[in-house]
Short mmCIF file of C-alpha atoms in Angstrom, two decimals:
data_model
loop_
_atom_site.label_atom_id
_atom_site.label_comp_id
_atom_site.label_asym_id
_atom_site.label_seq_id
_atom_site.Cartn_x
_atom_site.Cartn_y
_atom_site.Cartn_z
CA MET A 1 -111.91 -66.14 203.72
CA THR A 2 -114.03 -68.56 201.70
CA LEU A 3 -114.40 -67.21 198.17
CA TYR A 4 -117.77 -67.31 196.44
CA LEU A 5 -118.56 -65.77 193.06
CA ASP A 6 -121.86 -64.27 191.99
CA HIS A 7 -122.47 -63.99 188.27
CA MET A 8 -125.30 -63.27 185.88
CA TYR A 9 -125.69 -66.31 183.62
CA ARG A 10 -125.37 -70.07 183.68
CA GLN A 11 -121.90 -71.39 182.91
CA SER A 12 -120.62 -74.74 181.65
CA LEU A 13 -119.39 -77.61 183.77
CA ALA A 14 -115.88 -76.87 182.47
CA THR A 15 -116.13 -73.25 183.64
CA TYR A 16 -117.29 -74.36 187.07
CA GLY A 17 -114.30 -76.68 187.16
CA CYS A 18 -112.10 -73.70 186.31
CA PHE A 19 -113.64 -71.73 189.18
CA LYS A 20 -112.87 -74.59 191.56
CA ALA A 21 -109.29 -74.86 190.31
CA ASN A 22 -108.84 -71.17 191.05
CA GLY A 23 -109.74 -71.52 194.72
CA VAL A 24 -113.47 -70.76 194.52
CA SER A 25 -115.66 -72.62 197.02
CA GLY A 26 -119.10 -71.73 195.68
CA ILE A 27 -121.36 -69.56 193.56
CA ALA A 28 -124.34 -67.31 194.18
CA ARG A 29 -126.94 -67.38 191.42
CA TYR A 30 -130.28 -65.82 190.53
CA PHE A 31 -133.89 -66.82 190.53
CA ASP A 32 -136.01 -64.52 188.35
CA GLY A 33 -139.14 -66.44 187.39
CA GLY A 34 -137.66 -67.43 184.03
CA ARG A 35 -137.78 -63.89 182.64
CA VAL A 36 -134.29 -63.84 181.11
CA PRO A 37 -132.92 -66.94 179.34
CA GLY A 38 -129.90 -68.33 181.16
CA LYS A 39 -130.21 -66.00 184.14
CA GLY A 40 -132.18 -68.23 186.50
CA LEU A 41 -130.57 -71.11 188.37
CA THR A 42 -131.90 -74.48 187.19
CA LEU A 43 -131.59 -77.98 188.58
CA ALA A 44 -129.21 -78.91 185.75
CA GLU A 45 -126.92 -76.02 186.60
CA ALA A 46 -127.06 -76.80 190.31
CA GLN A 47 -126.05 -80.37 189.50
CA ASP A 48 -123.14 -79.14 187.35
CA ALA A 49 -121.93 -76.82 190.10
CA THR A 50 -122.17 -79.63 192.64
CA ALA A 51 -120.29 -82.00 190.32
CA ALA A 52 -117.50 -79.43 190.05
CA GLY A 53 -117.23 -79.28 193.85
CA LEU A 54 -118.94 -75.90 194.28
CA ARG A 55 -121.64 -74.97 196.77
CA ILE A 56 -124.59 -72.67 195.99
CA HIS A 57 -126.46 -69.70 197.37
CA SER A 58 -129.51 -68.20 195.63
CA VAL A 59 -130.83 -64.66 195.26
CA TYR A 60 -134.21 -63.63 193.82
CA GLU A 61 -134.12 -60.51 191.67
CA THR A 62 -136.07 -59.23 188.71
CA SER A 63 -135.43 -55.53 189.29
CA GLY A 64 -134.40 -55.22 192.91
CA GLY A 65 -135.14 -51.52 192.62
CA ALA A 66 -132.51 -50.91 189.95
CA ASP A 67 -133.39 -48.42 187.23
CA ILE A 68 -134.04 -50.83 184.37
CA PRO A 69 -136.28 -50.07 181.36
CA GLY A 70 -139.53 -51.97 181.65
CA PHE A 71 -139.70 -51.90 185.44
CA PRO A 72 -141.20 -49.49 187.93
CA GLN A 73 -138.45 -47.04 188.58
CA GLY A 74 -136.13 -47.31 191.53
CA GLY A 75 -137.41 -47.60 195.05
CA ASP A 76 -141.05 -47.64 193.91
CA TYR A 77 -140.54 -51.32 193.12
CA PHE A 78 -140.71 -52.12 196.83
CA THR A 79 -144.31 -52.62 197.90
CA HIS A 80 -146.15 -55.08 200.09
CA SER A 81 -147.74 -56.82 197.11
CA GLN A 82 -144.44 -57.03 195.25
CA GLY A 83 -142.75 -58.63 198.26
CA TRP A 84 -145.62 -61.11 198.41
CA ARG A 85 -145.33 -61.98 194.73
CA ASP A 86 -141.54 -62.14 194.70
CA TRP A 87 -141.41 -64.57 197.61
CA MET A 88 -144.08 -66.79 196.04
CA GLU A 89 -142.13 -66.88 192.79
CA ALA A 90 -138.83 -67.45 194.59
CA GLY A 91 -140.38 -70.51 196.23
CA VAL A 92 -141.45 -71.92 192.88
CA ASP A 93 -137.99 -71.38 191.40
CA ALA A 94 -136.24 -72.88 194.43
CA ASN A 95 -138.42 -75.98 194.36
CA THR A 96 -137.81 -76.39 190.64
CA ALA A 97 -134.04 -76.19 191.21
CA LYS A 98 -134.39 -78.63 194.15
CA GLN A 99 -132.84 -76.20 196.59
CA PRO A 100 -132.83 -77.95 199.98
CA LYS A 101 -135.36 -76.72 202.50
CA GLY A 102 -134.02 -74.76 205.43
CA THR A 103 -131.64 -72.78 203.23
CA PRO A 104 -132.06 -69.05 202.48
CA ILE A 105 -133.20 -67.23 199.36
CA PHE A 106 -131.94 -63.65 199.41
CA LEU A 107 -134.34 -60.93 198.25
CA ALA A 108 -132.44 -58.17 196.46
CA VAL A 109 -132.31 -54.46 197.20
CA ASP A 110 -130.03 -53.39 194.38
CA ARG A 111 -129.88 -49.67 195.12
CA HIS A 112 -129.05 -47.24 197.90
CA MET A 113 -132.14 -46.24 199.89
CA PRO A 114 -132.73 -44.86 203.38
CA ALA A 115 -132.45 -47.80 205.75
CA ASP A 116 -135.82 -47.06 207.33
CA ASP A 117 -137.61 -46.38 204.04
CA PRO A 118 -141.25 -47.47 204.56
CA ARG A 119 -141.20 -49.08 201.12
CA LEU A 120 -138.52 -51.52 202.26
CA ARG A 121 -140.51 -52.30 205.39
CA ALA A 122 -143.61 -52.97 203.25
CA TYR A 123 -141.71 -55.19 200.80
CA PHE A 124 -140.19 -57.49 203.41
CA GLN A 125 -143.48 -57.54 205.32
CA GLY A 126 -145.13 -58.74 202.11
CA ALA A 127 -142.62 -61.56 201.76
CA THR A 128 -143.08 -62.51 205.40
CA ASP A 129 -146.87 -62.51 205.03
CA ALA A 130 -146.69 -64.63 201.88
CA ASP A 131 -144.59 -67.23 203.66
CA SER A 132 -147.07 -67.30 206.55
CA VAL A 133 -150.12 -67.69 204.29
CA ILE A 134 -148.77 -70.86 202.67
CA GLY A 135 -147.88 -72.32 206.05
CA GLY A 136 -144.17 -71.81 205.51
CA SER A 137 -142.28 -72.37 202.28
CA GLY A 138 -139.50 -74.16 204.12
CA TYR A 139 -137.00 -71.56 202.92
CA ALA A 140 -135.54 -68.74 204.97
CA ILE A 141 -135.97 -65.15 203.80
CA GLY A 142 -132.61 -63.45 203.29
CA CYS A 143 -131.65 -59.89 202.40
CA TYR A 144 -129.12 -58.81 199.76
CA ALA A 145 -128.70 -55.06 200.18
CA PRO A 146 -126.37 -52.26 201.25
CA ASP A 147 -124.94 -53.09 204.67
CA TYR A 148 -127.02 -50.49 206.51
CA VAL A 149 -130.22 -51.80 204.88
CA CYS A 150 -129.27 -55.34 205.89
CA ALA A 151 -128.90 -54.17 209.48
CA PHE A 152 -132.32 -52.46 209.38
CA ILE A 153 -134.05 -55.53 207.94
CA ARG A 154 -132.35 -57.73 210.54
CA ASP A 155 -133.50 -55.51 213.39
CA THR A 156 -137.04 -55.01 212.01
CA PHE A 157 -137.91 -58.56 210.90
CA GLY A 158 -135.40 -60.73 212.71
CA ILE A 159 -133.97 -61.84 209.36
CA ALA A 160 -130.63 -63.49 210.07
CA HIS A 161 -129.47 -64.37 206.55
CA LEU A 162 -127.74 -61.21 205.34
CA TRP A 163 -125.69 -60.51 202.21
CA PRO A 164 -124.34 -56.94 202.30
CA TRP A 165 -122.82 -55.45 199.19
CA LEU A 166 -119.93 -53.02 198.90
CA PRO A 167 -120.20 -51.09 202.17
CA ARG A 168 -119.29 -47.41 201.94
CA PRO A 169 -116.55 -46.77 202.90
CA PRO A 170 -115.40 -50.28 201.96
CA ALA A 171 -114.87 -52.13 205.22
CA ILE A 172 -115.91 -55.44 206.70
CA PRO A 173 -119.51 -55.14 207.95
CA ASP A 174 -119.77 -54.98 211.73
CA PHE A 175 -122.45 -57.67 211.93
CA GLU A 176 -122.75 -61.37 211.14
CA TYR A 177 -123.43 -62.16 207.49
CA ASP A 178 -123.75 -65.17 205.22
CA LEU A 179 -122.04 -63.50 202.26
CA TRP A 180 -120.30 -60.16 201.83
CA GLN A 181 -119.79 -58.82 198.30
CA TYR A 182 -116.54 -56.94 198.71
CA GLU A 183 -115.39 -56.50 195.11
CA ASN A 184 -117.29 -56.43 191.83
CA SER A 185 -116.70 -56.18 188.09
CA GLN A 186 -113.95 -58.79 188.08
CA THR A 187 -113.21 -61.50 185.51
CA LEU A 188 -112.34 -65.12 186.27
CA CYS A 189 -112.21 -67.98 183.76
CA GLY A 190 -113.54 -65.53 181.17
CA VAL A 191 -116.68 -64.76 183.18
CA ALA A 192 -117.72 -61.39 184.65
CA VAL A 193 -118.04 -62.03 188.38
CA ASP A 194 -118.18 -60.38 191.79
CA PHE A 195 -116.11 -61.60 194.73
CA ASN A 196 -117.79 -62.53 198.01
CA ASP A 197 -116.53 -63.61 201.40
CA CYS A 198 -118.73 -66.50 202.55
CA GLN A 199 -119.26 -67.23 206.24
CA VAL A 200 -122.20 -69.67 205.85
CA GLU A 201 -121.57 -72.31 203.21
CA GLY A 202 -124.17 -72.88 200.52
CA TRP A 203 -126.00 -76.02 199.50
CA THR A 204 -125.47 -78.82 196.98
CA THR A 205 -127.74 -81.28 195.22
CA GLU A 206 -126.18 -84.27 196.97
CA GLY A 207 -128.21 -86.31 199.43
CA GLU A 208 -131.46 -84.50 198.75
CA ASP A 209 -134.78 -85.94 199.93
CA MET A 210 -137.15 -85.48 196.99
CA ALA A 211 -140.20 -85.86 199.24
CA GLU A 212 -139.36 -82.56 200.92
CA TYR A 213 -140.10 -80.49 197.87
CA VAL A 214 -143.33 -78.79 196.89
CA THR A 215 -144.10 -79.28 193.22
CA LYS A 216 -144.80 -76.42 190.86
CA GLU A 217 -148.43 -77.57 190.62
CA GLU A 218 -148.82 -77.59 194.40
CA PHE A 219 -147.35 -74.12 194.64
CA ALA A 220 -149.74 -72.90 191.94
CA THR A 221 -152.58 -74.13 194.18
CA TYR A 222 -151.22 -72.00 197.00
CA GLN A 223 -151.24 -69.00 194.68
CA GLU A 224 -154.81 -69.70 193.60
CA ASP A 225 -155.92 -69.92 197.21
CA VAL A 226 -154.64 -66.41 197.93
CA ARG A 227 -155.57 -64.81 194.60
CA ASN A 228 -158.42 -62.71 196.01
CA THR A 229 -156.27 -61.49 198.87
CA LEU A 230 -153.44 -60.66 196.51
CA ASP A 231 -155.75 -58.70 194.21
CA ALA A 232 -157.02 -56.69 197.18
CA MET A 233 -153.45 -56.00 198.24
CA LYS A 234 -152.56 -54.74 194.78
CA ARG A 235 -155.47 -52.31 194.84
CA ALA A 236 -154.65 -51.08 198.32
CA TYR A 237 -150.88 -50.93 198.25
CA ASP A 238 -149.75 -50.57 194.66
CA PRO A 239 -151.75 -48.96 191.86
CA ILE A 240 -149.27 -50.19 189.24
CA ALA A 241 -148.83 -53.72 190.60
CA ALA A 242 -151.10 -55.18 187.93
CA GLN A 243 -148.34 -54.67 185.34
CA TYR A 244 -145.72 -56.64 187.26
CA PRO A 245 -146.53 -60.17 186.03
CA LYS A 246 -146.31 -58.89 182.44
CA HIS A 247 -143.04 -57.02 182.57
CA SER A 248 -139.77 -58.41 181.25
CA HIS A 249 -136.22 -57.24 180.93
CA ASP A 250 -135.30 -55.24 177.86
CA THR A 251 -132.45 -57.53 176.82
CA SER A 252 -131.02 -54.87 174.49
CA VAL A 253 -129.64 -52.90 177.45
CA PRO A 254 -126.91 -53.94 179.89
CA LYS A 255 -128.13 -55.60 183.07
CA PRO A 256 -127.01 -54.40 186.47
CA GLN A 257 -124.56 -56.90 187.92
CA LEU A 258 -125.03 -58.03 191.50
#
């Protein structure tokens, strides 16, 4: 088993060194469009993790369907237009952090839902459509979700990068996965973390080809090009989607931990 930790906030280089000294091979960290200070993975943090000998996986989550004040409640988060927007934003964050192309960004489903829920189908279809419209972001769409949802998304969309969390009953998933979150609410080196078995190693900032990356300005142009389409999608698929760019976490309440 290769041990990876996922955790909520950026840590120091010394803490990442402590992780490494305790047998950790890598970390899994958030993108969230910069909504919560310290939550989103940055290039500086990725460089620190790499310097400490850790590898990296990334997950995009603002709400992920969790019941958080300030967000659409629960499963209603998952719409075609939200999947579109989340994947666009994930691409911006990944380029800013210089995540190598060809690696996955996991989209989060942070709640139990029926595996064949049409909302989940719409959400991942939205992400797939967004990637197609821009001619391919260069990143692979992944799914962080309950194991049975991961299996449904794999079978429906052909998504191969899967990160199941805490199967019920707890047992090793019976399908191939990149990461498997098998134990949460742990503490290591003074940090609240979850433990993950990693089967597909993450990335580092070493040896990167800067020419491969799309700049934030270039990605904004992509978004401008599809603005009319996106507005039409919001009207058709999600009557409350207009509030999404404005929402933010209520930092006075505890955050759900992946």
